[in-house]
Short mmCIF file of C-alpha atoms (C1' of nucleotides) in Angstrom, two decimals:
data_model
loop_
_atom_site.label_atom_id
_atom_site.label_comp_id
_atom_site.label_asym_id
_atom_site.label_seq_id
_atom_site.Cartn_x
_atom_site.Cartn_y
_atom_site.Cartn_z
CA MET W 1 83.23 -31.88 -41.95
CA ARG W 2 84.28 -29.09 -39.68
CA SER W 3 83.30 -28.12 -36.14
CA TYR W 4 80.63 -25.45 -35.86
CA ALA W 5 79.11 -23.37 -33.05
CA GLY W 6 81.57 -25.02 -30.68
CA ARG W 7 80.43 -28.53 -31.56
CA SER W 8 81.86 -31.22 -33.78
CA ALA W 9 79.92 -32.50 -36.75
CA GLU W 10 79.31 -35.72 -34.86
CA GLU W 11 77.83 -33.85 -31.89
CA ARG W 12 75.57 -31.76 -34.08
CA ARG W 13 74.23 -34.83 -35.84
CA THR W 14 73.61 -36.64 -32.57
CA GLU W 15 71.85 -33.65 -31.10
CA ARG W 16 69.58 -33.26 -34.10
CA ARG W 17 68.84 -36.97 -33.99
CA GLU W 18 67.86 -36.78 -30.34
CA LYS W 19 65.72 -33.71 -30.88
CA LEU W 20 63.88 -35.49 -33.69
CA ILE W 21 63.36 -38.63 -31.62
CA GLU W 22 62.01 -36.56 -28.75
CA ALA W 23 59.66 -34.71 -31.12
CA ALA W 24 58.53 -38.04 -32.56
CA LEU W 25 57.76 -39.42 -29.12
CA GLU W 26 55.69 -36.33 -28.38
CA LEU W 27 53.75 -36.24 -31.65
CA PHE W 28 53.38 -39.98 -32.34
CA GLY W 29 52.45 -40.45 -28.68
CA THR W 30 49.78 -37.76 -28.54
CA GLU W 31 48.41 -37.11 -32.03
CA GLY W 32 49.34 -40.46 -33.55
CA TYR W 33 51.70 -41.64 -36.27
CA ALA W 34 49.23 -41.31 -39.12
CA ALA W 35 48.39 -37.71 -38.21
CA THR W 36 52.00 -36.55 -37.93
CA SER W 37 53.70 -35.10 -41.00
CA ILE W 38 57.41 -34.62 -41.40
CA GLU W 39 56.96 -30.86 -41.38
CA LYS W 40 55.28 -31.02 -37.97
CA LEU W 41 58.08 -33.20 -36.67
CA CYS W 42 60.74 -30.78 -37.88
CA ALA W 43 58.90 -27.73 -36.53
CA THR W 44 58.55 -29.38 -33.10
CA ALA W 45 62.17 -30.47 -33.06
CA GLY W 46 63.39 -27.08 -34.28
CA VAL W 47 65.17 -28.70 -37.21
CA SER W 48 64.88 -28.19 -40.94
CA THR W 49 63.49 -30.80 -43.29
CA ARG W 50 66.91 -30.90 -44.89
CA ASN W 51 68.41 -32.04 -41.58
CA PHE W 52 65.68 -34.61 -41.24
CA TYR W 53 66.66 -36.42 -44.41
CA GLN W 54 70.30 -36.35 -43.34
CA GLU W 55 69.44 -38.41 -40.26
CA PHE W 56 66.52 -40.59 -41.31
CA SER W 57 65.40 -42.12 -44.56
CA GLY W 58 61.78 -41.19 -43.84
CA ARG W 59 59.03 -41.03 -41.27
CA GLU W 60 58.93 -44.80 -40.84
CA ASP W 61 62.64 -44.91 -40.08
CA LEU W 62 62.12 -42.40 -37.28
CA LEU W 63 59.28 -44.47 -35.87
CA LEU W 64 61.55 -47.50 -35.71
CA ALA W 65 64.24 -45.41 -33.99
CA VAL W 66 61.79 -44.23 -31.32
CA HIS W 67 60.53 -47.72 -30.69
CA GLY W 68 64.03 -49.13 -30.66
CA GLN W 69 65.05 -46.71 -27.94
CA ILE W 70 61.97 -47.54 -25.86
CA THR W 71 62.39 -51.29 -26.15
CA GLU W 72 66.13 -51.38 -25.64
CA ARG W 73 65.73 -49.48 -22.40
CA ALA W 74 63.03 -51.87 -21.24
CA VAL W 75 64.97 -55.02 -22.10
CA ALA W 76 68.15 -53.71 -20.48
CA GLY W 77 66.26 -52.63 -17.36
CA ILE W 78 64.56 -55.98 -16.90
CA ALA W 79 67.68 -58.00 -17.63
CA GLU W 80 69.71 -56.00 -15.11
CA LEU W 81 67.00 -56.30 -12.49
CA LEU W 82 66.69 -60.05 -12.88
CA SER W 83 70.42 -60.60 -12.66
CA SER W 84 70.52 -58.57 -9.46
CA LEU W 85 67.85 -60.84 -7.97
CA GLU W 86 69.83 -63.98 -8.69
CA ASN W 87 68.70 -66.01 -5.68
CA ALA W 88 65.36 -64.42 -4.86
CA PRO W 89 62.26 -66.62 -4.88
CA LEU W 90 60.27 -66.74 -8.13
CA ALA W 91 57.36 -64.69 -6.78
CA VAL W 92 59.70 -61.86 -5.90
CA ARG W 93 61.50 -61.96 -9.26
CA ILE W 94 58.22 -61.88 -11.17
CA SER W 95 56.68 -59.18 -9.03
CA LYS W 96 59.70 -56.89 -9.24
CA ALA W 97 60.16 -57.48 -12.95
CA VAL W 98 56.52 -56.64 -13.63
CA THR W 99 56.72 -53.53 -11.48
CA GLU W 100 59.80 -52.36 -13.33
CA TYR W 101 58.24 -53.08 -16.72
CA VAL W 102 55.13 -51.11 -15.86
CA ARG W 103 57.26 -48.24 -14.61
CA LEU W 104 59.37 -48.21 -17.76
CA THR W 105 56.59 -48.45 -20.31
CA ALA W 106 53.53 -46.88 -18.71
CA GLY W 107 55.29 -44.19 -16.73
CA ASP W 108 54.97 -41.98 -19.79
CA PRO W 109 51.63 -42.46 -21.59
CA ARG W 110 53.26 -41.39 -24.86
CA VAL W 111 55.66 -44.31 -24.59
CA ALA W 112 52.82 -46.75 -24.05
CA ARG W 113 50.89 -45.39 -26.99
CA VAL W 114 53.82 -45.58 -29.38
CA ALA W 115 54.75 -49.09 -28.25
CA TYR W 116 51.28 -50.62 -28.17
CA VAL W 117 49.20 -48.67 -30.65
CA GLU W 118 51.07 -46.55 -33.14
CA LEU W 119 53.56 -49.24 -34.07
CA VAL W 120 50.86 -51.73 -35.01
CA GLY W 121 49.88 -52.25 -38.62
CA VAL W 122 51.94 -49.44 -40.12
CA SER W 123 53.68 -51.39 -42.89
CA GLN W 124 55.30 -54.70 -43.67
CA THR W 125 58.70 -53.48 -42.48
CA VAL W 126 57.45 -52.09 -39.19
CA GLU W 127 55.41 -55.20 -38.58
CA GLU W 128 58.48 -57.38 -39.00
CA HIS W 129 60.36 -55.15 -36.56
CA ARG W 130 57.52 -55.45 -34.07
CA LEU W 131 57.22 -59.22 -34.38
CA SER W 132 60.96 -59.73 -34.03
CA TRP W 133 60.97 -57.80 -30.76
CA ARG W 134 58.01 -59.85 -29.62
CA ALA W 135 59.98 -63.01 -30.32
CA LYS W 136 62.88 -61.68 -28.25
CA TRP W 137 60.64 -60.99 -25.26
CA SER W 138 59.14 -64.43 -25.65
CA ALA W 139 62.57 -66.08 -25.60
CA LEU W 140 63.56 -64.07 -22.53
CA MET W 141 60.45 -65.24 -20.70
CA GLU W 142 60.84 -68.84 -21.78
CA ALA W 143 64.37 -68.85 -20.41
CA GLU W 144 63.11 -67.47 -17.12
CA ALA W 145 60.38 -70.11 -16.98
CA ALA W 146 62.87 -72.90 -17.68
CA ARG W 147 65.10 -71.55 -14.92
CA ALA W 148 62.18 -71.56 -12.49
CA ALA W 149 61.27 -75.10 -13.47
CA SER W 150 64.80 -76.34 -12.92
CA ARG W 151 64.71 -74.86 -9.41
CA GLY W 152 61.43 -76.57 -8.68
CA GLU W 153 59.54 -73.27 -8.56
CA ALA W 154 57.45 -73.94 -11.68
CA VAL W 155 55.96 -76.95 -13.37
CA THR W 156 57.81 -78.48 -16.30
CA ARG W 157 56.12 -78.03 -19.66
CA ASP W 158 56.37 -76.07 -22.92
CA PHE W 159 55.81 -72.41 -22.03
CA HIS W 160 55.95 -70.94 -25.53
CA LEU W 161 52.24 -70.25 -25.90
CA SER W 162 52.10 -69.06 -22.31
CA THR W 163 54.68 -66.39 -22.99
CA VAL W 164 52.73 -65.16 -25.99
CA ALA W 165 49.59 -64.96 -23.87
CA ILE W 166 51.47 -63.15 -21.13
CA MET W 167 52.78 -60.54 -23.55
CA GLY W 168 49.26 -59.87 -24.74
CA ALA W 169 47.93 -59.61 -21.21
CA VAL W 170 50.74 -57.37 -19.99
CA ASN W 171 50.62 -55.02 -22.94
CA GLU W 172 46.86 -54.70 -22.98
CA LEU W 173 46.68 -54.05 -19.27
CA VAL W 174 49.57 -51.60 -19.26
CA TYR W 175 48.05 -49.66 -22.13
CA HIS W 176 44.61 -49.72 -20.53
CA TRP W 177 46.03 -48.40 -17.30
CA SER W 178 48.18 -45.78 -19.00
CA THR W 179 45.06 -44.28 -20.58
CA LYS W 180 42.67 -44.65 -17.63
CA ARG W 181 44.68 -44.30 -14.46
CA THR W 182 41.56 -43.65 -12.43
CA ASP W 183 40.50 -47.26 -12.92
CA ALA W 184 43.02 -48.67 -10.48
CA SER W 185 46.27 -48.01 -8.67
CA ARG W 186 49.58 -49.03 -10.12
CA GLU W 187 49.94 -51.62 -7.36
CA THR W 188 46.64 -53.24 -8.34
CA VAL W 189 47.81 -53.56 -11.93
CA THR W 190 51.15 -55.12 -11.03
CA ALA W 191 49.42 -57.44 -8.55
CA GLU W 192 46.99 -58.58 -11.25
CA LEU W 193 49.80 -59.32 -13.67
CA THR W 194 51.90 -61.08 -11.07
CA ARG W 195 48.96 -63.27 -10.16
CA LEU W 196 48.39 -64.17 -13.79
CA ILE W 197 52.02 -65.03 -14.49
CA MET W 198 52.47 -66.99 -11.28
CA ALA W 199 49.31 -68.94 -12.02
CA LEU W 200 50.51 -69.87 -15.50
CA LEU W 201 53.88 -70.99 -14.17
CA THR W 202 52.54 -73.15 -11.35
CA VAL W 203 49.26 -74.59 -12.64
CA PRO W 204 49.97 -77.78 -14.63
CA MET R 1 14.69 -45.26 -57.89
CA ARG R 2 13.64 -47.89 -60.30
CA SER R 3 14.33 -51.61 -60.52
CA TYR R 4 17.12 -52.60 -62.82
CA ALA R 5 18.53 -55.89 -64.19
CA GLY R 6 15.76 -57.70 -62.34
CA ARG R 7 16.67 -56.23 -58.95
CA SER R 8 15.25 -53.44 -56.88
CA ALA R 9 17.35 -50.43 -55.98
CA GLU R 10 17.55 -51.70 -52.41
CA GLU R 11 18.88 -55.07 -53.54
CA ARG R 12 21.47 -53.51 -55.80
CA ARG R 13 22.74 -51.28 -52.99
CA THR R 14 22.94 -54.18 -50.55
CA GLU R 15 24.80 -56.32 -53.04
CA ARG R 16 27.33 -53.60 -53.80
CA ARG R 17 27.79 -53.05 -50.07
CA GLU R 18 28.49 -56.72 -49.50
CA LYS R 19 30.90 -56.90 -52.41
CA LEU R 20 32.82 -53.93 -51.03
CA ILE R 21 32.94 -55.41 -47.53
CA GLU R 22 34.22 -58.70 -48.93
CA ALA R 23 36.87 -56.87 -50.97
CA ALA R 24 37.85 -54.89 -47.88
CA LEU R 25 38.26 -58.06 -45.84
CA GLU R 26 40.48 -59.49 -48.56
CA LEU R 27 42.68 -56.42 -49.08
CA PHE R 28 42.83 -55.08 -45.52
CA GLY R 29 43.42 -58.62 -44.32
CA THR R 30 46.27 -59.44 -46.70
CA GLU R 31 47.95 -56.22 -47.85
CA GLY R 32 46.90 -54.05 -44.93
CA TYR R 33 44.68 -51.01 -44.46
CA ALA R 34 47.41 -48.44 -45.10
CA ALA R 35 48.42 -50.05 -48.39
CA THR R 36 44.88 -50.32 -49.78
CA SER R 37 43.55 -47.49 -51.89
CA ILE R 38 39.90 -46.93 -52.73
CA GLU R 39 40.64 -47.69 -56.37
CA LYS R 40 42.04 -51.11 -55.45
CA LEU R 41 38.99 -51.81 -53.33
CA CYS R 42 36.63 -50.91 -56.15
CA ALA R 43 38.58 -52.92 -58.72
CA THR R 44 38.53 -55.99 -56.47
CA ALA R 45 34.85 -55.61 -55.69
CA GLY R 46 33.98 -54.99 -59.33
CA VAL R 47 32.30 -51.72 -58.43
CA SER R 48 32.91 -48.17 -59.59
CA THR R 49 34.25 -45.44 -57.33
CA ARG R 50 30.97 -43.68 -57.87
CA ASN R 51 29.18 -46.61 -56.25
CA PHE R 52 31.67 -46.60 -53.43
CA TYR R 53 30.80 -43.10 -52.35
CA GLN R 54 27.11 -43.93 -52.54
CA GLU R 55 27.58 -46.59 -49.86
CA PHE R 56 30.41 -45.32 -47.66
CA SER R 57 31.65 -41.91 -46.65
CA GLY R 58 35.27 -43.03 -47.13
CA ARG R 59 37.83 -45.74 -46.59
CA GLU R 60 37.63 -45.48 -42.82
CA ASP R 61 33.87 -45.95 -42.87
CA LEU R 62 34.35 -49.21 -44.77
CA LEU R 63 36.93 -50.39 -42.25
CA LEU R 64 34.44 -49.84 -39.44
CA ALA R 65 31.79 -51.74 -41.41
CA VAL R 66 34.09 -54.74 -41.87
CA HIS R 67 35.06 -54.79 -38.23
CA GLY R 68 31.46 -54.31 -37.12
CA GLN R 69 30.42 -57.38 -39.09
CA ILE R 70 33.24 -59.46 -37.65
CA THR R 71 32.59 -58.45 -34.06
CA GLU R 72 28.83 -58.69 -34.18
CA ARG R 73 29.10 -62.25 -35.43
CA ALA R 74 31.53 -63.12 -32.65
CA VAL R 75 29.45 -61.56 -29.87
CA ALA R 76 26.27 -63.18 -31.13
CA GLY R 77 27.96 -66.56 -31.46
CA ILE R 78 29.40 -66.50 -27.95
CA ALA R 79 26.20 -65.20 -26.35
CA GLU R 80 24.13 -67.92 -28.01
CA LEU R 81 26.59 -70.60 -27.03
CA LEU R 82 26.71 -69.53 -23.40
CA SER R 83 22.94 -69.39 -23.10
CA SER R 84 22.71 -72.92 -24.52
CA LEU R 85 25.09 -74.12 -21.80
CA GLU R 86 22.98 -72.69 -19.01
CA ASN R 87 23.73 -75.33 -16.40
CA ALA R 88 27.10 -76.65 -17.55
CA PRO R 89 30.04 -76.42 -15.15
CA LEU R 90 32.27 -73.36 -15.46
CA ALA R 91 35.19 -75.23 -16.99
CA VAL R 92 32.97 -76.48 -19.79
CA ARG R 93 31.44 -73.06 -20.44
CA ILE R 94 34.86 -71.43 -20.61
CA SER R 95 36.40 -74.13 -22.75
CA LYS R 96 33.57 -74.16 -25.27
CA ALA R 97 33.37 -70.37 -25.42
CA VAL R 98 37.10 -70.11 -26.07
CA THR R 99 36.92 -72.78 -28.75
CA GLU R 100 34.08 -70.99 -30.48
CA TYR R 101 35.84 -67.64 -30.25
CA VAL R 102 39.01 -69.05 -31.79
CA ARG R 103 36.98 -70.67 -34.54
CA LEU R 104 35.13 -67.45 -35.33
CA THR R 105 38.10 -65.09 -35.32
CA ALA R 106 41.13 -67.14 -36.30
CA GLY R 107 39.40 -69.47 -38.73
CA ASP R 108 40.11 -66.90 -41.41
CA PRO R 109 43.56 -65.24 -41.00
CA ARG R 110 42.27 -62.15 -42.76
CA VAL R 111 39.65 -61.70 -40.06
CA ALA R 112 42.27 -61.97 -37.33
CA ARG R 113 44.50 -59.46 -39.03
CA VAL R 114 41.76 -56.89 -39.54
CA ALA R 115 40.50 -57.28 -35.98
CA TYR R 116 43.84 -57.30 -34.16
CA VAL R 117 46.24 -55.36 -36.34
CA GLU R 118 44.73 -53.20 -39.03
CA LEU R 119 42.12 -51.62 -36.78
CA VAL R 120 44.73 -50.40 -34.28
CA GLY R 121 45.94 -46.83 -34.35
CA VAL R 122 44.22 -45.74 -37.56
CA SER R 123 42.58 -42.56 -36.29
CA GLN R 124 40.79 -41.06 -33.33
CA THR R 125 37.40 -42.24 -34.59
CA VAL R 126 38.47 -45.81 -35.25
CA GLU R 127 40.25 -45.96 -31.92
CA GLU R 128 37.07 -44.95 -30.11
CA HIS R 129 35.17 -47.62 -32.00
CA ARG R 130 37.79 -50.20 -31.03
CA LEU R 131 37.86 -49.21 -27.36
CA SER R 132 34.07 -49.22 -27.10
CA TRP R 133 33.95 -52.80 -28.39
CA ARG R 134 36.67 -53.71 -25.94
CA ALA R 135 34.55 -52.31 -23.13
CA LYS R 136 31.58 -54.39 -24.29
CA TRP R 137 33.62 -57.61 -24.23
CA SER R 138 34.92 -56.68 -20.82
CA ALA R 139 31.40 -56.20 -19.47
CA LEU R 140 30.30 -59.52 -20.95
CA MET R 141 33.17 -61.30 -19.24
CA GLU R 142 32.65 -59.53 -15.93
CA ALA R 143 29.03 -60.66 -15.95
CA GLU R 144 30.11 -64.22 -16.61
CA ALA R 145 32.65 -64.03 -13.77
CA ALA R 146 30.05 -62.68 -11.37
CA ARG R 147 27.70 -65.49 -12.37
CA ALA R 148 30.41 -68.05 -11.69
CA ALA R 149 31.17 -66.49 -8.31
CA SER R 150 27.52 -66.57 -7.27
CA ARG R 151 27.44 -70.28 -8.08
CA GLY R 152 30.54 -70.89 -6.00
CA GLU R 153 32.62 -71.75 -9.08
CA ALA R 154 34.90 -68.71 -8.82
CA VAL R 155 36.32 -66.57 -6.06
CA THR R 156 34.59 -63.28 -5.25
CA ARG R 157 36.58 -60.19 -6.21
CA ASP R 158 36.70 -57.36 -8.73
CA PHE R 159 37.42 -58.95 -12.10
CA HIS R 160 37.66 -55.79 -14.17
CA LEU R 161 41.43 -55.79 -14.64
CA SER R 162 41.36 -59.54 -15.13
CA THR R 163 39.00 -59.21 -18.08
CA VAL R 164 41.28 -56.63 -19.68
CA ALA R 165 44.26 -58.94 -19.24
CA ILE R 166 42.28 -61.85 -20.67
CA MET R 167 41.34 -59.87 -23.76
CA GLY R 168 44.98 -59.07 -24.35
CA ALA R 169 46.04 -62.67 -23.86
CA VAL R 170 43.29 -64.09 -26.06
CA ASN R 171 43.80 -61.65 -28.90
CA GLU R 172 47.58 -61.93 -28.92
CA LEU R 173 47.50 -65.70 -28.87
CA VAL R 174 44.78 -65.97 -31.48
CA TYR R 175 46.64 -63.62 -33.79
CA HIS R 176 49.93 -65.41 -33.17
CA TRP R 177 48.35 -68.73 -33.99
CA SER R 178 46.52 -67.40 -37.05
CA THR R 179 49.85 -66.34 -38.54
CA LYS R 180 51.96 -69.32 -37.47
CA ARG R 181 49.74 -72.36 -37.42
CA THR R 182 52.71 -74.67 -37.41
CA ASP R 183 53.57 -73.59 -33.89
CA ALA R 184 50.79 -75.54 -32.26
CA SER R 185 47.47 -77.25 -32.83
CA ARG R 186 44.23 -75.43 -32.36
CA GLU R 187 43.48 -77.61 -29.34
CA THR R 188 46.74 -76.58 -27.67
CA VAL R 189 45.83 -72.92 -28.10
CA THR R 190 42.34 -73.28 -26.67
CA ALA R 191 43.72 -75.38 -23.81
CA GLU R 192 46.27 -72.70 -22.99
CA LEU R 193 43.61 -70.00 -22.93
CA THR R 194 41.20 -72.09 -20.90
CA ARG R 195 43.91 -72.75 -18.35
CA LEU R 196 44.70 -69.06 -18.08
CA ILE R 197 41.10 -67.98 -17.66
CA MET R 198 40.26 -70.72 -15.17
CA ALA R 199 43.34 -69.83 -13.15
CA LEU R 200 42.36 -66.17 -12.97
CA LEU R 201 38.83 -67.05 -11.89
CA THR R 202 39.79 -69.49 -9.17
CA VAL R 203 43.07 -68.17 -7.73
CA PRO R 204 42.33 -65.60 -5.01
"C1'" DG E 1 90.09 -10.26 -43.71
"C1'" DC E 2 88.77 -13.83 -46.81
"C1'" DA E 3 87.61 -18.01 -48.86
"C1'" DA E 4 85.44 -22.19 -47.74
"C1'" DA E 5 82.09 -24.68 -45.28
"C1'" DC E 6 77.93 -24.98 -42.99
"C1'" DT E 7 73.45 -23.33 -41.59
"C1'" DG E 8 68.14 -22.78 -41.64
"C1'" DA E 9 64.41 -21.08 -44.41
"C1'" DC E 10 61.99 -21.36 -48.34
"C1'" DA E 11 60.21 -22.98 -52.70
"C1'" DA E 12 59.07 -25.91 -56.26
"C1'" DG E 13 58.57 -30.15 -58.63
"C1'" DA E 14 56.94 -34.91 -58.25
"C1'" DC E 15 53.84 -37.95 -56.72
"C1'" DG E 16 49.71 -40.37 -55.36
"C1'" DG E 17 45.38 -40.63 -53.57
"C1'" DC E 18 40.67 -38.65 -52.93
"C1'" DT E 19 36.36 -37.06 -54.67
"C1'" DT E 20 33.30 -35.29 -58.10
"C1'" DT E 21 31.81 -34.87 -62.66
"C1'" DT E 22 31.04 -36.24 -67.26
"C1'" DC E 23 29.47 -39.29 -70.84
"C1'" DA E 24 28.07 -42.95 -73.85
"C1'" DG E 25 25.58 -47.04 -73.55
"C1'" DA E 26 22.16 -50.25 -71.48
"C1'" DT E 27 17.59 -51.01 -69.48
"C1'" DT E 28 13.10 -49.87 -68.11
"C1'" DT E 29 8.54 -47.75 -68.40
"C1'" DA E 30 4.82 -45.83 -71.01
"C1'" DT N 1 9.43 -47.04 -80.24
"C1'" DA N 2 10.71 -43.04 -77.47
"C1'" DA N 3 11.79 -40.83 -73.34
"C1'" DA N 4 13.48 -41.33 -68.87
"C1'" DT N 5 16.46 -43.46 -65.77
"C1'" DC N 6 20.31 -45.94 -64.31
"C1'" DT N 7 24.77 -47.89 -65.21
"C1'" DG N 8 30.12 -48.45 -65.26
"C1'" DA N 9 34.24 -46.45 -66.86
"C1'" DA N 10 37.15 -42.77 -67.32
"C1'" DA N 11 38.99 -38.39 -66.41
"C1'" DA N 12 40.04 -34.29 -64.28
"C1'" DG N 13 40.57 -31.13 -60.57
"C1'" DC N 14 41.99 -30.86 -55.96
"C1'" DC N 15 44.70 -31.45 -52.12
"C1'" DG N 16 48.43 -32.59 -49.07
"C1'" DT N 17 52.73 -34.57 -48.48
"C1'" DC N 18 57.21 -35.94 -49.63
"C1'" DT N 19 61.72 -34.86 -51.28
"C1'" DT N 20 65.23 -32.25 -53.40
"C1'" DG N 21 67.25 -27.92 -54.72
"C1'" DT N 22 68.39 -23.09 -54.11
"C1'" DC N 23 69.99 -19.20 -51.56
"C1'" DA N 24 71.49 -15.59 -48.49
"C1'" DG N 25 73.50 -15.32 -44.15
"C1'" DT N 26 76.74 -17.03 -40.49
"C1'" DT N 27 80.77 -19.27 -38.67
"C1'" DT N 28 85.22 -21.34 -39.17
"C1'" DG N 29 90.13 -21.97 -40.35
"C1'" DC N 30 94.03 -19.76 -42.20
#
DNA sequence: GCAAACTGACAAGACGGCTTTTCAGATTTA
DNA sequence: TAAATCTGAAAAGCCGTCTTGTCAGTTTGC
């Protein structure tokens, strides 16, 4: 491996990888995963098919990479936000977390589509990836609920099913809003979700 | 067209159609839509590929037929149930409707998988079909909410976003439970959903 | 300047599924 | 019984995609 065009081999690989992930976000997020061939991906990224197979084992691998990037950003953003609101009241923590989540995932409609539509039902492998992320989100929310309960801000009960329901509600609403923004303002959407989550945490 | 093997042409066509829909439910619901070829479908149904193309324009057409059957049964079941509970209190109507919905869609895990996973993100056409059904459910729920409000059983506000959130919550939880029944009893699931819906209808 | 390494573009083989056609055999009607 | 009709099974052509291999041209290190 030798440097080339002023860049090291490592840099060239990383750059190609990023260009392919960007192209995947664009194509998977607008035309759909099923309708996107590897040739289209490479043409959009300005990369040869040979390069493609140097970075990814196939189209599915690229899909997982795109989703991984999206979700890692979202998890990191929410975790950082919550830790910065250490002593804020529950309603504020929930409201700000929801607002940030909506911003991160629905800010770009392509992101929402990849995360909530294109990733679903692709294959056994992708499905396992999807469900494992879902479990992580669920655990994060259960921890937050337990914290609220211990501070007397929420009732004490098993919140596992509640977190699953919340994920469904949040994702469906975020996707709905990302496709039909005329339906309501962003504030209305976050208010609706905050109301739902607060209700689940405080109603016995 | 002539009768054959004691059956009219119409009967033979209907029977083949039903056998194909049953095979599709089995294969789409266990191995997945993407992994199911037309040959597999025909072999499972005990029908030739020639017959297949006499009944359906392609694999996607069959998927829509399966989902149509599932959803029509669910809508009809819920509508009938609600009209039979004309004067029952809201909590009872919601609870029984949720119970019936869970029974209809999660009773058979294959049904849940086809409805909530395999139908998502297949193609533009299928997506339109899916979103139009979602809009119908939303309208049904909005009407029910308006009815409850006029009887003083719910607050008066725009419930559109709430119905979208409810659909997400219900579908996610039903699917979750249909795959991991050990997590909770059916009663726990319906109780969780009833709580969520009642909270959204009564919290301002 | 030169050999070695790397590049993108292109092509070609492999593969699998879709869709139509063919065909021999079974069943019905006259 | 004979002709017409319908049947399932098999095959064959078609198509698009994936994946690997080749190649001439460019850049690098010495």
